[in-house]
Amino acid sequence: MSKLTTTFWVASSVAKQDHPEQIELLQAKIRKTVVPVSIELGSINITIQEFLTLGFGDVLQLDTKVSDELKLFVGKRPKFFCRPGTSGKKAAVQITRVMTEGDEGDDE
């Protein structure tokens, strides 16, 4: 699994460039880069007919249990497992473990 750290990216570019100023500039840019993070609660397959009749108040039963770990995505790539909860008055997740290559198909 590729590392999502400034150190990894900079270290891999040092062999190509030995300019400390450029390395510092690259580190600063990486630290300021914004990446989308999303949590997948679950999924469901429904027919087009069911989709067309969806309305306010309808409940969709997902394929996950309340006790299951959720997948945390960085961009479009799953990177971590987490559990839902709250932090103050906001919804939150707590990362429970790093996703490995074999985990991508897990349906815990």
Coordinates of C-alpha atoms in Angstrom, one line a residue:
M1 CA 0.0 0.0 0.0
S2 CA 1.4 3.4 -0.9
K3 CA 2.1 5.7 2.0
L4 CA 0.2 9.0 2.4
T5 CA 2.9 10.9 4.1
T6 CA 4.9 14.0 3.2
T7 CA 8.1 12.1 4.3
F8 CA 7.5 9.3 1.8
W9 CA 6.8 11.6 -1.1
V10 CA 9.7 13.9 -0.4
A11 CA 12.1 11.0 0.3
S12 CA 11.2 9.4 -3.1
S13 CA 11.8 12.7 -4.9
V14 CA 15.2 13.3 -3.1
A15 CA 17.0 10.8 -5.4
K16 CA 15.7 12.8 -8.4
Q17 CA 16.5 16.3 -7.0
D18 CA 19.1 17.3 -4.4
H19 CA 17.8 20.8 -3.9
P20 CA 16.8 21.5 -0.3
E21 CA 14.8 24.6 -1.3
Q22 CA 12.7 22.6 -3.7
I23 CA 12.1 19.9 -1.2
E24 CA 10.9 22.4 1.4
L25 CA 8.6 24.0 -1.2
L26 CA 7.2 20.6 -2.1
Q27 CA 6.6 19.7 1.6
A28 CA 4.8 23.0 2.1
K29 CA 2.6 22.4 -0.9
I30 CA 1.8 18.9 0.2
R31 CA 0.9 20.0 3.7
K32 CA -1.6 22.6 2.3
T33 CA -3.2 20.1 -0.2
V34 CA -6.8 19.4 0.6
V35 CA -8.1 15.8 -0.1
P36 CA -11.7 14.6 0.1
V37 CA -12.4 12.1 2.8
S38 CA -15.7 10.2 2.9
I39 CA -17.2 7.3 4.9
E40 CA -19.2 4.6 3.3
L41 CA -22.2 3.5 5.5
G42 CA -23.2 0.7 3.2
S43 CA -24.8 -0.1 -0.1
I44 CA -27.9 -1.6 -1.6
N45 CA -29.1 -2.7 -5.0
I46 CA -32.6 -1.6 -5.9
T47 CA -34.6 -1.8 -9.1
I48 CA -35.3 1.2 -11.3
Q49 CA -39.0 0.9 -10.3
E50 CA -38.0 1.1 -6.6
F51 CA -35.8 4.1 -7.3
L52 CA -38.5 5.9 -9.1
T53 CA -40.9 5.4 -6.2
L54 CA -38.5 6.6 -3.5
G55 CA -39.8 9.5 -1.4
F56 CA -39.4 11.5 1.7
G57 CA -39.4 9.2 4.8
D58 CA -38.6 6.0 2.9
V59 CA -36.2 3.7 4.7
L60 CA -33.5 1.8 2.8
Q61 CA -32.0 -1.2 4.6
L62 CA -28.2 -1.3 3.9
D63 CA -26.0 -4.3 3.6
T64 CA -24.1 -3.4 6.8
K65 CA -24.8 -4.1 10.4
V66 CA -24.7 -1.4 13.0
S67 CA -21.8 -3.1 14.6
D68 CA -19.7 -3.4 11.3
E69 CA -16.6 -1.3 10.7
L70 CA -17.1 1.3 8.0
K71 CA -14.8 2.1 5.1
L72 CA -13.0 5.5 5.1
F73 CA -12.0 6.7 1.6
V74 CA -9.3 9.2 0.8
G75 CA -10.4 10.4 -2.6
K76 CA -11.8 7.3 -4.3
R77 CA -9.5 4.9 -2.5
P78 CA -10.4 3.0 0.6
K79 CA -7.6 3.5 3.2
F80 CA -9.0 2.8 6.7
F81 CA -11.7 1.1 8.7
C82 CA -13.5 3.1 11.2
R83 CA -16.5 3.2 13.6
P84 CA -19.1 5.9 13.8
G85 CA -19.8 8.0 16.8
T86 CA -19.9 11.6 18.0
S87 CA -17.4 14.3 18.9
G88 CA -19.2 17.0 20.8
K89 CA -22.4 17.7 18.9
K90 CA -21.0 16.5 15.6
A91 CA -21.0 13.1 13.9
A92 CA -17.6 11.6 13.9
V93 CA -15.6 8.4 13.1
Q94 CA -12.8 6.7 14.9
I95 CA -10.2 5.0 12.8
T96 CA -9.8 1.4 13.9
R97 CA -7.2 0.0 11.5
V98 CA -5.4 0.6 8.2
M99 CA -6.9 -1.2 5.2
T100 CA -4.6 -3.7 3.6
E101 CA -4.8 -5.0 0.0
G102 CA -6.8 -8.1 1.0
D103 CA -9.3 -6.0 2.9
E104 CA -10.9 -4.2 -0.1
G105 CA -13.4 -7.0 -0.6
D106 CA -14.2 -7.5 3.1
D107 CA -17.8 -7.4 4.0
E108 CA -17.4 -7.6 7.7

